[in-house]
Amino acid sequence: MADTFGSAAALLALRSPENPVVCVRPHLIEARARKVVTAFPGDVLYAVKCNDTPIVLEALWRGGVRHFDTASIGEVRLVRRLLPQARCHFMHPVKSAEAIAEAYHRHGVRRFVFDHEDELAKIVAATDRARDLELFLRLAVPGQGSLLSLTGKFGVERDEAVRLLRRARGMAAELGLTFHVGSQCVDPEAFERAIAIAADVAHAVGGVEHLDVGGGFPALYKGDEPEFEAFVTSIVGAVVAHGLTCRLQCEPGRLLVADGASVLTRVELRRGRSLYLNDGVYGNLAELKWIGPQFPIRLVRPSGPVDGEIEDFDLYGPTCDSIDSMPGPHRIVREVSEGDWLEVGMMGAYSNALRTGFNGFTSEAVAIVRDRGWYLDTRRDEPTALAA
Ligand SMILES: Cc1ncc(COP(=O)(O)O)c(C=O)c1O
């Protein structure tokens, strides 16, 4: 079990760490989960890939999440071991036959995604022609409105979708459609456009039992992103407008966990407006590069956080690779210098999950921090009302 501290400053004072530390706030994850599960009119599947730390998964469970979007047999095993009552759904369109067989026969998985007839045949064979399969077809949908597009790799267009669903009908107890509009999607209308495509396919095959609207709901990094409730309104409106009567589910990742953790990283060198850190793109901070400088960052010392005039900085990770850079402007207190610790907020999603040991730099340190997440208050004029 990770050690618990009252704040990041207390952690620095008591532990004097040398390596980066992921500071998880399970109470915030639990509160966020409760909000999302309450707001969504269907099953909420947490996308485990986003952060598979046991503390995180257990907090989601306490917040009411009962379904998990597992994309590998490793994730299925992890969730089943930690949370034996949880329902796992294999939402990756390409799986090994061994993974499908183990998921079905050992872990009770019934819901599988496919987007090719060979994958459909593989699922049917690996489950010994099971009669209780719930097969979801992945649709291709446009990626506009999202910061990280997921188009191109998975999903089929309308006519192929209709053909595959007709084929799957006789092999499945229930059929579903699924899509992903892209990660950190800030446009609720992206879901309306995708649901219009799904409805067209569903009607062409005489209806389906399930619609999975995927993930992509934004974390509030800057504070001006639409809230989850706006997406629910768009989704429900589109479902009704298109005459769909099927059961709904969604697969959020970052929405559920982004504000549930921060990362403490030390400045190893300051060169003008460039800071060289002990964490970076190959560690916990990949998202600072891929979605850009929108993360709240504060200077924190063992005595407490340091306020002051703000300047724009570029950040660099510890490895020798020049990809390991996180161009700014990152807004940080001007007086920052070597040996100081930065706390990067909103780092619960795709942080430690993407960490590598490249170049000999790795740190698995995780701590529980019991404060209310300073970064939540910095994003909006009104502090977000979450559990203390
Ligand atoms: C199939 C699927 N579902 C859900 C997610 C979670 O997406 P997000 O974290 O943007 O909500 C992903 C992310 O890649 C995904 O591929």
Short mmCIF file of C-alpha atoms and ligand atoms in Angstrom, two decimals:
data_model
loop_
_atom_site.label_atom_id
_atom_site.label_comp_id
_atom_site.label_asym_id
_atom_site.label_seq_id
_atom_site.Cartn_x
_atom_site.Cartn_y
_atom_site.Cartn_z
CA MET A 1 0.00 0.00 0.00
CA ALA A 2 1.29 3.47 -0.86
CA ASP A 3 2.12 5.88 1.96
CA THR A 4 -0.36 8.67 2.66
CA PHE A 5 0.48 12.35 3.08
CA GLY A 6 -1.57 15.45 3.83
CA SER A 7 -0.04 17.35 0.91
CA ALA A 8 2.72 17.19 -1.68
CA ALA A 9 4.81 19.53 0.47
CA ALA A 10 4.48 17.15 3.43
CA LEU A 11 5.63 14.30 1.20
CA LEU A 12 8.75 16.29 0.22
CA ALA A 13 9.46 17.20 3.85
CA LEU A 14 9.03 13.66 5.18
CA ARG A 15 10.55 11.61 2.35
CA SER A 16 13.09 13.84 0.53
CA PRO A 17 12.54 11.82 -2.69
CA GLU A 18 15.12 11.74 -5.48
CA ASN A 19 12.80 10.41 -8.18
CA PRO A 20 9.42 11.53 -9.54
CA VAL A 21 6.37 10.65 -7.46
CA VAL A 22 2.80 10.13 -8.71
CA CYS A 23 0.49 11.64 -6.08
CA VAL A 24 -2.88 9.90 -6.29
CA ARG A 25 -5.96 11.43 -4.64
CA PRO A 26 -8.38 8.50 -4.41
CA HIS A 27 -11.12 10.60 -2.79
CA LEU A 28 -11.23 12.84 -5.89
CA ILE A 29 -11.42 9.83 -8.22
CA GLU A 30 -14.23 8.36 -6.16
CA ALA A 31 -16.15 11.66 -6.24
CA ARG A 32 -15.66 12.08 -9.98
CA ALA A 33 -16.80 8.50 -10.62
CA ARG A 34 -19.93 9.05 -8.58
CA LYS A 35 -20.77 12.17 -10.62
CA VAL A 36 -20.23 10.45 -13.96
CA VAL A 37 -22.14 7.28 -13.05
CA THR A 38 -25.05 9.41 -11.83
CA ALA A 39 -25.09 11.62 -14.92
CA PHE A 40 -24.92 8.91 -17.60
CA PRO A 41 -28.12 7.03 -18.53
CA GLY A 42 -26.44 3.66 -19.06
CA ASP A 43 -23.41 1.61 -18.02
CA VAL A 44 -20.14 3.46 -17.45
CA LEU A 45 -17.12 1.32 -18.39
CA TYR A 46 -13.78 2.68 -17.16
CA ALA A 47 -11.08 2.40 -19.87
CA VAL A 48 -8.40 0.65 -17.81
CA LYS A 49 -5.59 1.59 -20.22
CA CYS A 50 -5.80 5.16 -18.95
CA ASN A 51 -4.46 4.33 -15.50
CA ASP A 52 -4.35 0.79 -14.14
CA THR A 53 -2.91 1.60 -10.69
CA PRO A 54 -4.77 -0.56 -8.14
CA ILE A 55 -5.48 2.48 -5.89
CA VAL A 56 -7.18 4.12 -8.87
CA LEU A 57 -9.25 1.06 -9.81
CA GLU A 58 -10.40 0.58 -6.22
CA ALA A 59 -11.39 4.25 -5.92
CA LEU A 60 -13.47 3.97 -9.09
CA TRP A 61 -15.20 0.90 -7.67
CA ARG A 62 -16.02 2.78 -4.47
CA GLY A 63 -17.42 5.57 -6.67
CA GLY A 64 -19.85 3.13 -8.28
CA VAL A 65 -18.04 2.00 -11.45
CA ARG A 66 -18.92 -1.67 -11.99
CA HIS A 67 -17.93 -2.17 -15.64
CA PHE A 68 -14.43 -2.04 -17.12
CA ASP A 69 -13.27 -1.59 -20.71
CA THR A 70 -10.37 -4.02 -20.77
CA ALA A 71 -8.24 -4.08 -23.91
CA SER A 72 -5.85 -6.93 -23.12
CA ILE A 73 -5.90 -10.15 -21.16
CA GLY A 74 -3.49 -8.51 -18.73
CA GLU A 75 -6.10 -5.85 -17.94
CA VAL A 76 -8.83 -8.48 -17.62
CA ARG A 77 -6.72 -10.47 -15.14
CA LEU A 78 -5.83 -7.35 -13.14
CA VAL A 79 -9.42 -6.17 -12.78
CA ARG A 80 -10.74 -9.64 -11.93
CA ARG A 81 -8.04 -10.11 -9.30
CA LEU A 82 -8.59 -6.73 -7.64
CA LEU A 83 -12.34 -6.48 -8.07
CA PRO A 84 -13.81 -9.98 -8.40
CA GLN A 85 -17.37 -8.65 -8.76
CA ALA A 86 -16.48 -6.35 -11.68
CA ARG A 87 -17.74 -6.95 -15.21
CA CYS A 88 -14.99 -6.84 -17.85
CA HIS A 89 -15.73 -6.15 -21.50
CA PHE A 90 -13.15 -6.83 -24.19
CA MET A 91 -13.45 -3.61 -26.20
CA HIS A 92 -10.31 -3.93 -28.36
CA PRO A 93 -11.13 -4.80 -32.00
CA VAL A 94 -8.05 -7.03 -32.41
CA LYS A 95 -7.32 -9.76 -29.84
CA SER A 96 -5.39 -13.00 -29.77
CA ALA A 97 -7.37 -16.24 -29.83
CA GLU A 98 -5.79 -17.22 -26.50
CA ALA A 99 -6.86 -13.93 -24.89
CA ILE A 100 -10.44 -14.34 -26.12
CA ALA A 101 -10.62 -17.93 -24.88
CA GLU A 102 -9.27 -17.09 -21.43
CA ALA A 103 -11.51 -14.03 -21.12
CA TYR A 104 -14.60 -16.03 -22.03
CA HIS A 105 -13.92 -19.31 -20.23
CA ARG A 106 -12.09 -18.07 -17.11
CA HIS A 107 -13.27 -14.51 -16.51
CA GLY A 108 -16.88 -14.49 -17.65
CA VAL A 109 -16.35 -11.92 -20.43
CA ARG A 110 -19.25 -11.94 -22.90
CA ARG A 111 -18.91 -8.60 -24.65
CA PHE A 112 -16.32 -8.47 -27.45
CA VAL A 113 -15.61 -5.90 -30.15
CA PHE A 114 -14.75 -6.70 -33.77
CA ASP A 115 -14.37 -4.77 -37.02
CA HIS A 116 -13.38 -7.54 -39.44
CA GLU A 117 -14.91 -10.86 -40.41
CA ASP A 118 -11.74 -12.75 -39.47
CA GLU A 119 -11.92 -11.32 -35.95
CA LEU A 120 -15.57 -12.34 -35.79
CA ALA A 121 -14.63 -15.89 -36.79
CA LYS A 122 -11.81 -15.87 -34.24
CA ILE A 123 -14.16 -14.86 -31.40
CA VAL A 124 -16.68 -17.52 -32.38
CA ALA A 125 -14.01 -20.25 -32.60
CA ALA A 126 -12.16 -19.25 -29.41
CA THR A 127 -15.40 -19.35 -27.41
CA ASP A 128 -16.41 -22.75 -28.86
CA ARG A 129 -19.35 -21.23 -30.73
CA ALA A 130 -20.85 -19.82 -27.55
CA ARG A 131 -24.51 -18.87 -27.74
CA ASP A 132 -24.34 -16.02 -25.24
CA LEU A 133 -21.92 -13.64 -26.97
CA GLU A 134 -22.56 -9.89 -27.02
CA LEU A 135 -20.77 -8.70 -30.13
CA PHE A 136 -20.08 -5.02 -30.72
CA LEU A 137 -19.04 -3.70 -34.12
CA ARG A 138 -16.60 -0.78 -34.13
CA LEU A 139 -17.61 1.98 -36.53
CA ALA A 140 -15.32 4.52 -38.17
CA VAL A 141 -16.38 8.06 -37.22
CA PRO A 142 -14.84 11.47 -37.94
CA GLY A 143 -12.28 12.71 -35.40
CA GLN A 144 -12.99 16.46 -35.56
CA GLY A 145 -13.26 18.14 -32.20
CA SER A 146 -10.77 15.94 -30.39
CA LEU A 147 -7.18 16.80 -29.46
CA LEU A 148 -5.99 13.24 -30.07
CA SER A 149 -7.66 11.70 -33.10
CA LEU A 150 -8.18 7.94 -33.05
CA THR A 151 -9.27 7.66 -36.67
CA GLY A 152 -7.57 5.34 -39.14
CA LYS A 153 -6.61 2.38 -37.00
CA PHE A 154 -9.97 0.80 -36.18
CA GLY A 155 -13.56 0.92 -37.35
CA VAL A 156 -15.46 0.28 -40.56
CA GLU A 157 -17.58 2.48 -42.78
CA ARG A 158 -21.34 2.21 -43.10
CA ASP A 159 -21.79 -0.44 -45.83
CA GLU A 160 -19.16 -2.77 -44.42
CA ALA A 161 -20.69 -2.29 -40.98
CA VAL A 162 -24.09 -3.36 -42.25
CA ARG A 163 -22.60 -6.43 -43.94
CA LEU A 164 -20.64 -7.49 -40.85
CA LEU A 165 -23.55 -6.97 -38.47
CA ARG A 166 -25.85 -9.09 -40.64
CA ARG A 167 -23.23 -11.79 -40.59
CA ALA A 168 -22.80 -11.54 -36.81
CA ARG A 169 -26.52 -11.67 -36.06
CA GLY A 170 -26.70 -15.46 -36.12
CA MET A 171 -23.60 -15.81 -33.95
CA ALA A 172 -24.53 -13.46 -31.12
CA ALA A 173 -27.13 -13.33 -28.39
CA GLU A 174 -26.97 -9.53 -28.59
CA LEU A 175 -25.47 -7.02 -30.99
CA GLY A 176 -24.03 -3.59 -30.35
CA LEU A 177 -22.36 -0.70 -32.12
CA THR A 178 -19.39 1.21 -30.77
CA PHE A 179 -17.18 4.10 -31.84
CA HIS A 180 -14.60 6.49 -30.40
CA VAL A 181 -14.69 10.15 -31.41
CA GLY A 182 -11.05 10.72 -30.30
CA SER A 183 -9.53 11.59 -26.95
CA GLN A 184 -10.00 14.94 -25.18
CA CYS A 185 -12.92 15.77 -27.45
CA VAL A 186 -14.21 19.24 -26.62
CA ASP A 187 -17.14 19.27 -29.05
CA PRO A 188 -20.34 17.54 -27.90
CA GLU A 189 -21.58 17.65 -31.49
CA ALA A 190 -18.90 15.09 -32.39
CA PHE A 191 -21.01 12.55 -30.50
CA GLU A 192 -24.15 13.68 -32.34
CA ARG A 193 -22.42 13.14 -35.69
CA ALA A 194 -21.18 9.70 -34.64
CA ILE A 195 -24.60 8.65 -33.31
CA ALA A 196 -26.18 9.68 -36.64
CA ILE A 197 -23.82 7.23 -38.39
CA ALA A 198 -24.54 4.50 -35.83
CA ALA A 199 -28.30 5.02 -36.15
CA ASP A 200 -28.14 4.71 -39.92
CA VAL A 201 -26.34 1.37 -39.56
CA ALA A 202 -28.63 0.16 -36.77
CA HIS A 203 -31.78 0.90 -38.76
CA ALA A 204 -30.33 -0.80 -41.85
CA VAL A 205 -29.97 -4.08 -39.93
CA GLY A 206 -33.31 -3.87 -38.15
CA GLY A 207 -31.90 -2.56 -34.86
CA VAL A 208 -29.21 -3.49 -32.33
CA GLU A 209 -29.45 -4.10 -28.60
CA HIS A 210 -26.59 -1.80 -27.48
CA LEU A 211 -24.95 1.49 -28.38
CA ASP A 212 -21.52 2.21 -26.88
CA VAL A 213 -20.58 5.88 -27.38
CA GLY A 214 -16.95 5.25 -26.44
CA GLY A 215 -14.65 7.54 -24.51
CA GLY A 216 -13.14 10.88 -25.44
CA PHE A 217 -14.93 13.05 -22.86
CA PRO A 218 -12.57 15.86 -21.90
CA ALA A 219 -10.82 16.44 -18.62
CA LEU A 220 -11.04 20.06 -17.51
CA TYR A 221 -7.37 20.94 -18.02
CA LYS A 222 -7.91 24.59 -18.82
CA GLY A 223 -11.33 24.88 -17.26
CA ASP A 224 -13.15 26.08 -20.39
CA GLU A 225 -13.84 22.58 -21.74
CA PRO A 226 -17.54 21.57 -21.72
CA GLU A 227 -18.66 19.59 -18.67
CA PHE A 228 -19.69 15.92 -19.00
CA GLU A 229 -23.35 16.88 -18.58
CA ALA A 230 -23.22 18.79 -21.90
CA PHE A 231 -22.07 15.61 -23.64
CA VAL A 232 -24.82 13.58 -21.99
CA THR A 233 -27.39 16.10 -23.24
CA SER A 234 -26.02 15.81 -26.80
CA ILE A 235 -25.89 12.03 -26.65
CA VAL A 236 -29.39 11.58 -25.27
CA GLY A 237 -30.75 14.16 -27.72
CA ALA A 238 -29.18 12.38 -30.69
CA VAL A 239 -30.30 8.93 -29.52
CA VAL A 240 -33.89 10.14 -29.22
CA ALA A 241 -33.79 12.16 -32.45
CA HIS A 242 -32.63 9.12 -34.42
CA GLY A 243 -35.20 6.80 -32.88
CA LEU A 244 -32.71 4.48 -31.18
CA THR A 245 -34.15 2.43 -28.35
CA CYS A 246 -31.10 0.34 -27.45
CA ARG A 247 -29.20 0.25 -24.14
CA LEU A 248 -26.42 2.82 -23.76
CA GLN A 249 -22.89 2.50 -22.44
CA CYS A 250 -19.79 4.70 -22.52
CA GLU A 251 -16.06 4.08 -21.98
CA PRO A 252 -14.45 7.14 -20.41
CA GLY A 253 -10.80 7.09 -19.46
CA ARG A 254 -9.36 10.51 -18.81
CA LEU A 255 -12.67 12.04 -17.70
CA LEU A 256 -12.75 9.71 -14.71
CA VAL A 257 -9.18 9.94 -13.50
CA ALA A 258 -7.35 13.00 -14.89
CA ASP A 259 -8.02 15.18 -11.87
CA GLY A 260 -7.25 12.36 -9.46
CA ALA A 261 -3.46 12.61 -9.51
CA SER A 262 -0.50 14.96 -9.90
CA VAL A 263 3.17 14.29 -10.59
CA LEU A 264 6.06 15.65 -8.54
CA THR A 265 9.21 16.15 -10.62
CA ARG A 266 12.53 17.78 -9.70
CA VAL A 267 14.39 20.43 -11.66
CA GLU A 268 17.91 19.12 -12.36
CA LEU A 269 19.09 22.16 -14.34
CA ARG A 270 17.81 25.58 -15.28
CA ARG A 271 19.11 27.13 -18.47
CA GLY A 272 17.32 30.46 -18.92
CA ARG A 273 13.69 29.64 -19.66
CA SER A 274 14.43 25.93 -20.12
CA LEU A 275 13.99 23.52 -17.22
CA TYR A 276 15.55 20.03 -17.33
CA LEU A 277 13.47 17.68 -15.19
CA ASN A 278 13.89 14.17 -13.79
CA ASP A 279 10.61 13.15 -15.49
CA GLY A 280 9.53 13.50 -19.09
CA VAL A 281 7.96 12.04 -22.22
CA TYR A 282 9.28 8.52 -21.55
CA GLY A 283 8.19 8.78 -17.92
CA ASN A 284 4.97 10.13 -16.49
CA LEU A 285 4.76 13.34 -18.53
CA ALA A 286 4.11 12.21 -22.13
CA GLU A 287 0.83 14.10 -22.26
CA LEU A 288 2.62 17.41 -21.68
CA LYS A 289 4.00 16.89 -25.15
CA TRP A 290 1.10 15.22 -26.95
CA ILE A 291 -1.71 17.47 -25.81
CA GLY A 292 0.50 20.45 -25.10
CA PRO A 293 1.07 22.96 -22.34
CA GLN A 294 -2.35 23.01 -20.71
CA PHE A 295 -1.49 21.42 -17.39
CA PRO A 296 -1.40 23.50 -14.19
CA ILE A 297 2.12 23.47 -12.70
CA ARG A 298 3.22 24.87 -9.35
CA LEU A 299 6.48 25.17 -7.50
CA VAL A 300 6.34 23.33 -4.21
CA ARG A 301 8.97 23.18 -1.47
CA PRO A 302 8.98 21.14 1.75
CA SER A 303 7.74 24.29 3.51
CA GLY A 304 4.78 24.62 1.10
CA PRO A 305 3.82 25.93 -2.33
CA VAL A 306 5.62 29.02 -3.62
CA ASP A 307 3.70 31.88 -5.21
CA GLY A 308 5.23 34.65 -7.26
CA GLU A 309 5.47 36.18 -10.69
CA ILE A 310 4.88 33.74 -13.50
CA GLU A 311 7.04 33.17 -16.56
CA ASP A 312 6.81 30.92 -19.61
CA PHE A 313 9.13 27.90 -19.70
CA ASP A 314 10.01 25.01 -21.99
CA LEU A 315 10.48 21.66 -20.27
CA TYR A 316 12.87 18.82 -21.03
CA GLY A 317 12.87 15.25 -19.75
CA PRO A 318 15.86 13.36 -18.36
CA THR A 319 16.75 11.10 -21.30
CA CYS A 320 19.26 11.85 -24.04
CA ASP A 321 16.57 11.67 -26.73
CA SER A 322 15.48 15.01 -28.20
CA ILE A 323 11.90 13.69 -28.49
CA ASP A 324 11.99 14.00 -24.70
CA SER A 325 11.00 17.67 -24.77
CA MET A 326 7.77 19.36 -23.73
CA PRO A 327 7.66 22.72 -25.49
CA GLY A 328 5.92 25.53 -23.64
CA PRO A 329 4.66 27.94 -22.77
CA HIS A 330 4.41 26.20 -19.39
CA ARG A 331 3.45 28.87 -16.87
CA ILE A 332 5.67 28.51 -13.79
CA VAL A 333 6.81 30.76 -10.96
CA ARG A 334 9.82 32.79 -12.17
CA GLU A 335 12.12 32.00 -9.22
CA VAL A 336 12.24 28.24 -9.93
CA SER A 337 15.77 26.83 -9.83
CA GLU A 338 17.78 23.61 -9.70
CA GLY A 339 16.67 21.30 -6.88
CA ASP A 340 13.14 22.69 -6.82
CA TRP A 341 10.16 20.41 -7.19
CA LEU A 342 7.34 21.08 -9.63
CA GLU A 343 3.92 19.56 -9.09
CA VAL A 344 2.11 18.98 -12.37
CA GLY A 345 -1.64 18.80 -11.79
CA MET A 346 -4.35 16.91 -13.71
CA MET A 347 -1.98 13.99 -14.33
CA GLY A 348 -4.21 11.02 -13.49
CA ALA A 349 -4.68 9.99 -17.13
CA TYR A 350 -2.08 8.47 -19.45
CA SER A 351 0.76 9.37 -17.09
CA ASN A 352 2.27 6.40 -15.22
CA ALA A 353 0.38 4.12 -17.64
CA LEU A 354 2.75 5.22 -20.43
CA ARG A 355 5.96 5.19 -18.38
CA THR A 356 8.98 3.33 -19.74
CA GLY A 357 12.41 2.54 -18.35
CA PHE A 358 14.11 4.10 -21.37
CA ASN A 359 17.66 5.29 -20.81
CA GLY A 360 17.67 3.96 -17.26
CA PHE A 361 15.19 6.54 -15.95
CA THR A 362 12.17 5.13 -14.23
CA SER A 363 10.33 5.61 -11.00
CA GLU A 364 7.40 3.62 -9.75
CA ALA A 365 6.88 5.77 -6.67
CA VAL A 366 3.19 6.33 -5.94
CA ALA A 367 1.84 8.13 -2.89
CA ILE A 368 -1.64 8.94 -1.68
CA VAL A 369 -2.22 12.63 -1.04
CA ARG A 370 -5.26 13.66 0.94
CA ASP A 371 -5.67 17.31 -0.07
CA ARG A 372 -8.45 18.52 -2.33
CA GLY A 373 -6.25 19.06 -5.39
CA TRP A 374 -4.99 22.64 -5.60
CA TYR A 375 -5.14 22.45 -9.41
CA LEU A 376 -8.92 22.16 -9.35
CA ASP A 377 -9.18 25.64 -7.88
CA THR A 378 -6.79 27.23 -10.37
CA ARG A 379 -8.89 26.40 -13.43
CA ARG A 380 -12.11 28.22 -12.71
CA ASP A 381 -13.13 31.28 -10.76
CA GLU A 382 -15.43 29.04 -8.76
CA PRO A 383 -13.68 26.11 -7.06
CA THR A 384 -15.03 22.76 -8.18
CA ALA A 385 -17.08 21.25 -5.38
CA LEU A 386 -15.46 17.90 -4.72
CA ALA A 387 -15.07 15.92 -1.55
CA ALA A 388 -12.32 17.20 0.75
C1 LIG B 1 -11.69 1.73 -27.30
C2 LIG B 1 -11.36 2.83 -26.34
N1 LIG B 1 -12.26 3.15 -25.40
C3 LIG B 1 -12.01 4.13 -24.51
C4 LIG B 1 -10.83 4.83 -24.51
C5 LIG B 1 -10.62 5.92 -23.49
O1 LIG B 1 -10.53 7.16 -24.11
P1 LIG B 1 -10.51 8.50 -23.27
O2 LIG B 1 -9.43 8.37 -22.27
O3 LIG B 1 -10.24 9.55 -24.29
O4 LIG B 1 -11.85 8.66 -22.63
C6 LIG B 1 -9.86 4.54 -25.50
C7 LIG B 1 -8.59 5.28 -25.56
O5 LIG B 1 -7.74 5.08 -26.37
C8 LIG B 1 -10.13 3.51 -26.44
O6 LIG B 1 -9.25 3.18 -27.39
#
